[in-house]
CSV table of C-alpha atoms and ligand atoms in Angstrom, one decimal:
chain,number,residue,atom,x,y,z
H,293,MET,CA,21.9,104.7,-12.8
H,294,ARG,CA,23.3,102.9,-9.8
H,295,VAL,CA,20.6,100.6,-8.2
H,296,LEU,CA,20.7,98.8,-4.9
H,297,VAL,CA,18.1,96.0,-4.5
H,298,ILE,CA,17.3,94.8,-0.9
H,299,GLY,CA,16.3,91.2,-0.4
H,300,SER,CA,17.4,87.7,-1.1
H,301,GLY,CA,14.6,85.8,-2.8
H,302,ALA,CA,13.8,84.8,-6.4
H,303,ARG,CA,11.6,88.0,-6.5
H,304,GLU,CA,14.8,90.0,-6.0
H,305,HIS,CA,16.6,87.9,-8.6
H,306,ALA,CA,13.8,88.7,-11.0
H,307,LEU,CA,14.0,92.4,-10.2
H,308,LEU,CA,17.8,92.4,-10.8
H,309,LEU,CA,17.4,90.6,-14.2
H,310,ALA,CA,14.8,93.1,-15.3
H,311,LEU,CA,16.9,96.0,-14.1
H,312,ARG,CA,19.9,94.6,-15.9
H,313,ARG,CA,17.9,94.9,-19.2
H,314,ASP,CA,17.4,98.6,-18.6
H,315,PRO,CA,20.1,100.5,-20.7
H,316,GLU,CA,20.1,103.3,-18.1
H,317,VAL,CA,21.2,101.0,-15.3
H,318,ASP,CA,25.0,100.6,-15.2
H,319,VAL,CA,25.6,99.4,-11.7
H,320,LEU,CA,23.6,96.8,-9.8
H,321,ALA,CA,24.1,95.8,-6.2
H,322,VAL,CA,22.1,93.6,-3.9
H,323,ALA,CA,21.9,93.0,-0.1
H,324,PRO,CA,22.1,90.3,1.0
H,325,GLY,CA,21.3,88.4,-2.2
H,326,ASN,CA,21.9,84.7,-2.8
H,327,ALA,CA,24.1,82.3,-4.8
H,328,GLY,CA,22.3,83.2,-8.1
H,329,THR,CA,22.2,87.0,-7.7
H,330,ALA,CA,25.9,87.0,-7.0
H,331,ALA,CA,26.5,86.4,-10.7
H,332,ILE,CA,24.7,89.6,-11.8
H,333,ALA,CA,25.1,92.1,-9.0
H,334,ASP,CA,27.7,93.2,-6.4
H,335,GLN,CA,26.7,91.4,-3.2
H,336,HIS,CA,26.7,93.0,0.2
H,337,ASP,CA,26.0,91.3,3.5
H,338,VAL,CA,24.2,93.9,5.6
H,339,ASP,CA,21.3,93.8,8.1
H,340,ILE,CA,18.5,94.8,5.8
H,341,THR,CA,16.1,95.4,8.7
H,342,SER,CA,18.3,98.3,9.8
H,343,GLY,CA,17.7,101.7,8.2
H,344,ASP,CA,21.1,102.8,9.2
H,345,ALA,CA,22.9,99.8,7.7
H,346,VAL,CA,21.0,100.1,4.4
H,347,VAL,CA,21.6,103.9,4.2
H,348,ALA,CA,25.3,103.3,4.9
H,349,LEU,CA,25.5,100.8,2.1
H,350,ALA,CA,23.6,103.0,-0.3
H,351,ARG,CA,26.0,105.9,0.4
H,352,GLN,CA,29.1,103.6,0.1
H,353,ILE,CA,28.0,102.5,-3.4
H,354,ASP,CA,26.6,105.9,-4.3
H,355,ALA,CA,23.2,104.5,-5.2
H,356,ASP,CA,20.8,106.6,-7.2
H,357,LEU,CA,17.9,104.3,-6.4
H,358,VAL,CA,17.2,101.8,-3.6
H,359,VAL,CA,14.5,99.1,-4.4
H,360,ILE,CA,13.2,97.3,-1.3
H,361,GLY,CA,11.8,93.8,-2.1
H,362,PRO,CA,10.6,92.2,1.2
H,363,GLU,CA,7.9,93.5,3.5
H,364,VAL,CA,9.8,93.2,6.8
H,365,PRO,CA,12.3,96.1,6.1
H,366,LEU,CA,9.4,98.2,4.8
H,367,VAL,CA,7.2,97.6,7.8
H,368,LEU,CA,10.2,98.5,10.0
H,369,GLY,CA,10.7,101.9,8.2
H,370,VAL,CA,13.8,101.2,6.1
H,371,ALA,CA,12.4,103.2,3.2
H,372,ASP,CA,11.9,106.2,5.4
H,373,ALA,CA,15.6,106.1,6.5
H,374,VAL,CA,16.7,105.9,2.8
H,375,ARG,CA,14.5,108.8,1.8
H,376,ALA,CA,15.6,110.9,4.8
H,377,ALA,CA,19.2,110.4,3.6
H,378,GLY,CA,18.2,112.0,0.3
H,379,ILE,CA,18.3,108.8,-1.8
H,380,ALA,CA,15.4,107.9,-4.1
H,381,CYS,CA,13.7,104.8,-2.8
H,382,PHE,CA,11.1,102.5,-4.4
H,383,GLY,CA,9.1,101.2,-1.4
H,384,PRO,CA,6.5,102.6,0.9
H,385,SER,CA,7.0,104.4,4.2
H,386,LYS,CA,6.5,102.5,7.5
H,387,ASP,CA,3.1,104.2,7.8
H,388,ALA,CA,2.0,103.2,4.4
H,389,ALA,CA,3.4,99.6,4.8
H,390,ARG,CA,0.7,99.0,7.5
H,391,ILE,CA,-1.6,98.2,4.6
H,392,GLU,CA,0.2,94.8,4.8
H,393,GLY,CA,1.7,94.9,8.3
H,394,SER,CA,-1.6,95.1,10.0
H,395,LYS,CA,-4.5,93.3,8.3
H,396,ALA,CA,-6.9,95.2,10.5
H,397,PHE,CA,-5.4,98.6,9.2
H,398,GLY,CA,-5.8,97.3,5.6
H,399,LYS,CA,-9.5,96.6,6.3
H,400,GLU,CA,-10.0,100.0,7.8
H,401,VAL,CA,-8.5,101.7,4.7
H,402,MET,CA,-10.6,99.5,2.4
H,403,ASP,CA,-13.8,100.3,4.3
H,404,ALA,CA,-13.1,104.0,4.1
H,405,ALA,CA,-12.3,103.7,0.4
H,406,GLY,CA,-15.6,101.8,-0.3
H,407,VAL,CA,-13.7,98.7,-1.6
H,408,ARG,CA,-15.4,95.3,-1.4
H,409,THR,CA,-13.6,92.8,0.8
H,410,ALA,CA,-14.3,89.9,3.1
H,411,ARG,CA,-16.3,90.4,6.3
H,412,SER,CA,-13.8,90.2,9.2
H,413,GLU,CA,-13.3,90.4,12.9
H,414,VAL,CA,-10.1,90.7,14.9
H,415,VAL,CA,-9.9,88.4,18.0
H,416,ASP,CA,-7.2,89.2,20.6
H,417,ASN,CA,-8.7,87.6,23.6
H,418,PRO,CA,-8.9,83.7,23.7
H,419,ALA,CA,-12.1,84.0,25.8
H,420,HIS,CA,-13.9,85.6,22.7
H,421,LEU,CA,-12.7,83.0,20.2
H,422,ASP,CA,-15.6,80.5,20.2
H,423,ALA,CA,-18.3,83.1,19.9
H,424,ALA,CA,-16.3,84.8,17.1
H,425,LEU,CA,-15.9,81.4,15.2
H,426,ASP,CA,-19.7,80.9,15.4
H,427,ARG,CA,-20.1,84.1,13.4
H,428,PHE,CA,-18.1,82.6,10.5
H,429,GLY,CA,-18.0,79.3,8.7
H,430,PRO,CA,-20.7,76.9,7.4
H,431,ALA,CA,-23.3,77.7,10.1
H,432,VAL,CA,-23.6,81.2,8.6
H,433,GLY,CA,-23.4,80.1,5.0
H,434,ASP,CA,-19.6,80.4,4.4
H,435,PRO,CA,-18.1,77.2,2.9
H,436,ALA,CA,-15.0,77.6,5.2
H,437,TRP,CA,-13.3,79.5,8.0
H,438,VAL,CA,-10.5,81.8,7.0
H,439,VAL,CA,-8.1,82.2,10.0
H,440,LYS,CA,-5.2,84.6,9.6
H,441,ASP,CA,-2.3,86.0,11.7
H,442,ASP,CA,-3.0,89.7,11.9
H,443,GLY,CA,0.7,90.4,11.4
H,444,LEU,CA,3.3,89.4,8.9
H,445,ALA,CA,3.5,85.6,8.4
H,446,ALA,CA,5.0,85.1,4.8
H,447,GLY,CA,1.7,83.6,3.6
H,448,LYS,CA,2.0,80.7,6.0
H,449,GLY,CA,-0.2,82.2,8.8
H,450,VAL,CA,-3.4,81.5,6.9
H,451,VAL,CA,-5.6,78.5,7.4
H,452,VAL,CA,-8.7,78.0,5.2
H,453,THR,CA,-10.7,75.0,6.4
H,454,ALA,CA,-14.3,73.7,6.7
H,455,ASP,CA,-13.2,71.9,9.9
H,456,ARG,CA,-14.1,74.0,13.0
H,457,ASP,CA,-11.6,72.1,15.2
H,458,ALA,CA,-8.8,72.9,12.8
H,459,ALA,CA,-9.9,76.5,12.5
H,460,ARG,CA,-10.0,76.8,16.3
H,461,ALA,CA,-6.7,75.1,16.8
H,462,HIS,CA,-4.9,77.5,14.4
H,463,ALA,CA,-6.5,80.5,16.0
H,464,ALA,CA,-5.7,79.3,19.5
H,465,SER,CA,-2.1,78.6,18.6
H,466,LEU,CA,-1.7,82.2,17.2
H,467,LEU,CA,-3.4,83.7,20.3
H,468,ASP,CA,-1.1,81.5,22.6
H,469,THR,CA,1.9,83.1,21.0
H,470,GLY,CA,0.5,86.6,21.5
H,471,HIS,CA,-0.6,87.1,17.9
H,472,PRO,CA,-4.1,88.7,17.3
H,473,VAL,CA,-6.2,86.6,14.9
H,474,LEU,CA,-8.2,87.9,11.9
H,475,LEU,CA,-11.3,85.8,11.1
H,476,GLU,CA,-12.7,86.4,7.6
H,477,SER,CA,-15.6,85.2,5.5
H,478,TYR,CA,-14.5,83.1,2.6
H,479,LEU,CA,-14.4,84.7,-0.9
H,480,ASP,CA,-15.3,82.3,-3.6
H,481,GLY,CA,-13.9,82.5,-7.1
H,482,PRO,CA,-10.6,82.5,-9.0
H,483,GLU,CA,-7.9,84.5,-7.4
H,484,VAL,CA,-6.0,87.3,-9.1
H,485,SER,CA,-2.8,89.2,-8.0
H,486,LEU,CA,-2.7,92.7,-9.5
H,487,PHE,CA,0.6,94.5,-8.9
H,488,CYS,CA,0.4,98.3,-9.3
H,489,ILE,CA,3.3,100.8,-9.4
H,490,VAL,CA,1.9,103.6,-7.2
H,491,ASP,CA,3.2,107.1,-6.5
H,492,GLY,CA,0.6,108.9,-4.4
H,493,GLU,CA,-2.6,108.9,-6.4
H,494,THR,CA,-1.0,107.7,-9.7
H,495,VAL,CA,-1.5,104.0,-10.3
H,496,VAL,CA,0.0,101.9,-13.1
H,497,PRO,CA,-1.1,98.3,-13.2
H,498,LEU,CA,1.2,95.5,-14.3
H,499,LEU,CA,-0.1,92.4,-16.0
H,500,PRO,CA,-2.4,90.3,-13.8
H,501,ALA,CA,-1.1,87.0,-12.4
H,502,GLN,CA,-2.3,84.1,-10.4
H,503,ASP,CA,-0.4,82.3,-7.7
H,504,PHE,CA,-0.7,78.9,-6.1
H,505,LYS,CA,-0.5,79.0,-2.4
H,506,ARG,CA,-1.2,75.4,-1.4
H,507,VAL,CA,1.8,73.1,-1.3
H,508,GLY,CA,0.3,70.2,-3.3
H,509,ASP,CA,-1.3,69.6,-6.8
H,510,ASN,CA,-5.0,70.4,-7.0
H,511,ASP,CA,-4.7,72.9,-4.1
H,512,THR,CA,-4.1,70.3,-1.4
H,513,GLY,CA,-2.0,70.6,1.7
H,514,PRO,CA,-1.0,73.6,3.8
H,515,ASN,CA,-0.5,77.1,2.6
H,516,THR,CA,3.0,78.2,1.6
H,517,GLY,CA,4.6,81.5,0.6
H,518,GLY,CA,3.7,80.5,-3.0
H,519,MET,CA,4.5,77.4,-5.2
H,520,GLY,CA,4.1,78.9,-8.6
H,521,ALA,CA,2.4,81.5,-10.8
H,522,TYR,CA,1.5,82.5,-14.3
H,523,SER,CA,0.8,85.6,-16.2
H,524,PRO,CA,-1.2,87.0,-18.0
H,525,LEU,CA,-4.6,85.4,-17.2
H,526,PRO,CA,-6.3,84.3,-20.4
H,527,TRP,CA,-9.7,83.9,-18.6
H,528,LEU,CA,-9.7,87.5,-17.2
H,529,PRO,CA,-11.1,90.2,-19.5
H,530,ASP,CA,-9.1,93.4,-19.8
H,531,GLU,CA,-12.2,95.3,-18.5
H,532,VAL,CA,-11.9,93.5,-15.2
H,533,VAL,CA,-8.3,94.7,-14.8
H,534,THR,CA,-9.5,98.2,-15.5
H,535,GLU,CA,-12.3,97.8,-13.0
H,536,ILE,CA,-9.9,96.6,-10.3
H,537,THR,CA,-7.5,99.5,-11.0
H,538,GLU,CA,-10.3,102.2,-11.1
H,539,LYS,CA,-12.6,100.9,-8.4
H,540,VAL,CA,-10.2,99.1,-6.0
H,541,VAL,CA,-6.6,100.3,-6.2
H,542,LYS,CA,-7.1,104.0,-7.1
H,543,PRO,CA,-9.6,104.6,-4.3
H,544,VAL,CA,-7.2,102.8,-1.8
H,545,ALA,CA,-4.2,104.9,-3.0
H,546,ALA,CA,-6.3,108.1,-2.7
H,547,GLU,CA,-7.4,107.0,0.8
H,548,MET,CA,-3.8,106.5,1.8
H,549,VAL,CA,-3.0,110.1,0.6
H,550,LYS,CA,-5.9,111.4,2.6
H,551,ARG,CA,-4.6,109.7,5.7
H,552,ASP,CA,-1.1,111.3,5.2
H,553,SER,CA,0.2,107.8,4.5
H,554,SER,CA,0.8,108.3,0.8
H,555,PHE,CA,1.9,105.1,-0.8
H,556,CYS,CA,5.0,105.0,-3.0
H,557,GLY,CA,6.1,101.6,-4.3
H,558,LEU,CA,4.3,98.4,-5.3
H,559,LEU,CA,0.8,98.0,-4.1
H,560,TYR,CA,-0.3,94.4,-4.5
H,561,ALA,CA,-4.0,93.7,-4.6
H,562,GLY,CA,-4.9,90.1,-4.0
H,563,LEU,CA,-8.5,89.5,-5.1
H,564,ALA,CA,-11.1,86.9,-5.7
H,565,ILE,CA,-13.3,87.3,-8.7
H,566,THR,CA,-16.6,86.4,-7.1
H,567,SER,CA,-20.0,86.1,-8.8
H,568,ARG,CA,-20.6,89.7,-7.5
H,569,GLY,CA,-17.4,91.0,-9.0
H,570,PRO,CA,-13.8,91.5,-7.7
H,571,ALA,CA,-13.4,91.5,-3.9
H,572,VAL,CA,-10.1,92.1,-2.1
H,573,VAL,CA,-8.6,89.2,-0.1
H,574,GLU,CA,-5.6,91.3,1.0
H,575,PHE,CA,-3.3,94.2,0.1
H,576,ASN,CA,0.5,93.8,0.3
H,577,CYS,CA,3.1,96.6,0.2
H,578,ARG,CA,5.6,95.0,-2.1
H,579,PHE,CA,6.1,92.8,-5.2
H,580,GLY,CA,4.6,89.3,-4.7
H,581,ASP,CA,6.6,86.2,-4.9
H,582,PRO,CA,6.4,84.1,-7.1
H,583,GLU,CA,4.2,86.2,-9.4
H,584,THR,CA,6.9,88.8,-9.9
H,585,GLN,CA,9.1,86.2,-11.5
H,586,ALA,CA,6.5,85.6,-14.2
H,587,VAL,CA,5.3,89.2,-14.6
H,588,LEU,CA,8.7,90.8,-15.0
H,589,ALA,CA,9.7,88.1,-17.5
H,590,LEU,CA,7.3,89.7,-19.9
H,591,LEU,CA,8.0,93.4,-19.2
H,592,GLN,CA,9.7,95.3,-22.1
H,593,THR,CA,9.6,98.8,-20.5
H,594,PRO,CA,12.9,99.6,-18.8
H,595,LEU,CA,12.3,98.8,-15.1
H,596,GLY,CA,14.9,101.0,-13.6
H,597,GLN,CA,13.5,104.1,-15.2
H,598,LEU,CA,10.0,103.2,-14.2
H,599,LEU,CA,10.8,102.5,-10.5
H,600,TYR,CA,13.0,105.7,-10.4
H,601,ALA,CA,10.1,107.8,-11.8
H,602,ALA,CA,7.8,106.4,-9.1
H,603,ALA,CA,10.4,107.0,-6.4
H,604,ILE,CA,10.8,110.7,-7.3
H,605,GLY,CA,7.0,111.3,-7.7
H,606,ASP,CA,7.1,111.5,-11.5
H,607,LEU,CA,5.2,108.3,-12.4
H,608,ALA,CA,2.3,110.3,-14.1
H,609,GLY,CA,4.8,111.4,-16.8
H,610,GLU,CA,5.8,107.9,-17.8
H,611,PRO,CA,4.7,106.4,-21.1
H,612,PRO,CA,2.3,103.3,-21.2
H,613,LEU,CA,4.0,100.1,-20.3
H,614,GLN,CA,5.1,97.7,-23.1
H,615,TRP,CA,4.9,93.9,-22.7
H,616,ASP,CA,6.0,90.9,-24.7
H,617,ASP,CA,3.2,88.9,-26.2
H,618,GLY,CA,2.8,85.4,-24.9
H,619,ALA,CA,2.8,84.0,-21.4
H,620,ALA,CA,5.2,83.2,-18.5
H,621,VAL,CA,5.0,80.5,-15.9
H,622,THR,CA,7.0,80.3,-12.6
H,623,VAL,CA,7.3,76.9,-10.8
H,624,VAL,CA,8.9,76.9,-7.4
H,625,LEU,CA,11.3,74.1,-6.3
H,626,ALA,CA,10.9,73.7,-2.6
H,627,ALA,CA,13.1,71.9,-0.1
H,628,GLU,CA,12.0,68.6,1.6
H,629,ASN,CA,9.5,69.3,4.4
H,630,TYR,CA,8.6,72.8,3.2
H,631,PRO,CA,6.4,74.6,4.4
H,632,GLY,CA,7.5,73.0,7.6
H,633,ARG,CA,11.1,73.4,8.8
H,634,PRO,CA,13.0,72.8,5.5
H,635,ARG,CA,15.9,70.4,5.1
H,636,VAL,CA,18.9,72.6,4.1
H,637,GLY,CA,22.5,72.1,3.1
H,638,ASP,CA,22.0,69.8,0.1
H,639,VAL,CA,24.0,70.3,-3.1
H,640,ILE,CA,21.8,71.5,-6.0
H,641,THR,CA,22.8,70.6,-9.6
H,642,GLY,CA,21.4,72.1,-12.7
H,643,SER,CA,20.6,75.5,-11.2
H,644,GLU,CA,22.8,77.4,-13.7
H,645,ALA,CA,20.2,76.8,-16.5
H,646,ASP,CA,18.5,79.8,-18.2
H,647,GLY,CA,15.3,80.8,-16.4
H,648,VAL,CA,16.4,79.6,-13.0
H,649,LEU,CA,16.1,82.2,-10.3
H,650,HIS,CA,17.6,81.6,-6.9
H,651,ALA,CA,16.0,82.1,-3.5
H,652,GLY,CA,17.2,79.8,-0.7
H,653,THR,CA,20.7,79.1,-2.0
H,654,THR,CA,24.2,79.8,-0.9
H,655,ARG,CA,27.6,79.0,-2.4
H,656,ARG,CA,29.8,76.8,-0.3
H,657,ASP,CA,33.5,77.4,0.1
H,658,ASP,CA,34.2,74.5,-2.3
H,659,GLY,CA,32.0,76.3,-5.0
H,660,ALA,CA,29.0,74.0,-4.7
H,661,ILE,CA,25.6,75.7,-4.6
H,662,VAL,CA,23.6,74.4,-1.6
H,663,SER,CA,20.0,74.8,-0.4
H,664,SER,CA,19.6,77.2,2.5
H,665,GLY,CA,15.8,77.9,2.7
H,666,GLY,CA,12.3,76.5,2.1
H,667,ARG,CA,11.7,77.9,-1.4
H,668,VAL,CA,15.0,77.1,-3.1
H,669,LEU,CA,14.6,78.1,-6.7
H,670,SER,CA,12.0,79.6,-9.1
H,671,VAL,CA,12.0,78.3,-12.6
H,672,VAL,CA,10.5,80.7,-15.2
H,673,GLY,CA,9.4,79.6,-18.6
H,674,THR,CA,8.1,81.8,-21.4
H,675,GLY,CA,6.3,81.0,-24.6
H,676,ALA,CA,3.7,82.0,-27.2
H,677,ASP,CA,1.0,80.8,-24.9
H,678,LEU,CA,0.5,79.3,-21.4
H,679,ALA,CA,0.9,75.7,-22.6
H,680,ALA,CA,4.3,76.6,-24.2
H,681,ALA,CA,5.4,78.6,-21.2
H,682,ARG,CA,4.5,75.6,-18.9
H,683,ASP,CA,6.5,73.2,-21.1
H,684,ALA,CA,9.5,75.5,-21.0
H,685,ALA,CA,9.4,75.8,-17.2
H,686,TYR,CA,8.8,72.1,-16.5
H,687,ARG,CA,11.5,71.1,-18.9
H,688,VAL,CA,14.0,73.0,-16.9
H,689,ILE,CA,12.8,72.1,-13.4
H,690,GLU,CA,12.8,68.4,-14.2
H,691,SER,CA,16.5,68.7,-15.0
H,692,ILE,CA,17.4,70.1,-11.6
H,693,ARG,CA,18.6,67.8,-8.8
H,694,LEU,CA,18.1,68.5,-5.1
H,695,PRO,CA,17.5,65.6,-2.7
H,696,GLY,CA,14.1,65.5,-1.2
H,697,SER,CA,12.8,68.6,-3.1
H,698,HIS,CA,9.3,68.9,-4.5
H,699,PHE,CA,7.3,71.1,-6.9
H,700,ARG,CA,3.7,71.3,-8.1
H,701,SER,CA,3.0,69.9,-11.5
H,702,ASP,CA,-0.2,71.8,-12.2
H,703,ILE,CA,0.9,75.5,-12.2
H,704,GLY,CA,-1.2,77.2,-14.8
H,705,LEU,CA,-2.7,73.9,-16.0
H,706,ALA,CA,-6.4,74.7,-15.4
H,707,ALA,CA,-6.0,78.0,-17.3
H,708,ALA,CA,-4.1,76.4,-20.1
H,709,GLU,CA,-6.9,73.9,-20.5
H,710,GLY,CA,-9.6,76.6,-20.4
H,711,ARG,CA,-11.0,75.3,-17.2
H,712,ILE,CA,-11.2,78.6,-15.4
H,713,THR,CA,-14.4,80.6,-16.1
H,714,LEU,CA,-16.0,83.6,-14.4
C,257,LIG,N1,2.3,85.5,-3.7
C,257,LIG,C1,2.1,85.7,-2.3
C,257,LIG,C2,2.9,86.8,-1.7
C,257,LIG,O1,3.8,87.3,-2.2
C,257,LIG,O2,2.5,87.1,-0.6
């Protein structure tokens, strides 16, 4: 099988590594890729937001399967173009990708599917902002305001704060730049990311993971695209994963089919496990980053065959997934100043070690690998348990040198110490 992966992050590096383990996959290509993926796949520099450009590349390399990693090409309809060209594609249509592209659409689908989620309101007129803020936050019993960009914002458009002025300032800055704002009630409880391979109404959950969105240890500082993750979750009973699959993801997949927006690809449920049970924080239309790096490190089932089956509508015929025992931890190495404007162009040393996945990296003409983005590398450690996986990841990340870089030191720590309870 000849597989083309679209994207350039550590998530795509993880997808390529897992695809490479599949004996049926004999050719791997990536567009545009990064300095790390260049070592394992043919690299092509095309505009991945253009359906025409992706189809032309898929035809040029005679791809049997195109796997689209990031949300932006999905929301723009690149998967539709690939399918229209008669090539199997793992990734939802533009219509179905609205589950992530428009938070308001996601809420509408969840309401229709009877799925518990946060109370929410969209504000698109600055004159209505103050009254709307008064319907959320501590005055009505919520510990904090949750203020989101209603469009795509790579995780960084979210502010969670008990300070009304900070909530107002973030909402006003979004409205000033023409972005509608989504206000939500705060969902208390540990968060879970459950990725499901979906083809129409068939839903196959992967191992659950947890990610760490704040930039600093102990969940301090601003939100990021994700600073680390671990999988599986020792504190989450299997029955809760079954409950999420049956009562959240399957009804949403069925609702999408009912709306003629059938979902084919990776449906990512982000949930909080509240005292009243699981409640959805958001749905995304693609593999999450950095959870994918941990989840796929444990997958034994050949990934190419699995994604191809979903892409051709044959997922129901696939055998149950097989996983390694043990645990995996991802720790993200971020550039100085991330999640603000990152410092770039610095030489990285030590990034060739096992378990290092690249994201914001490029190879300079002189051969040096230099930073070119905010999240620069993901380091994945595996082990018999979470503590061993953490040790493995931190041993490697501490050996990497990048001036000004930073990483969280507490990824998976509370879970490894048994401090997360339901
Ligand atoms: N892990 C957060 C995201 O992928 O959006």
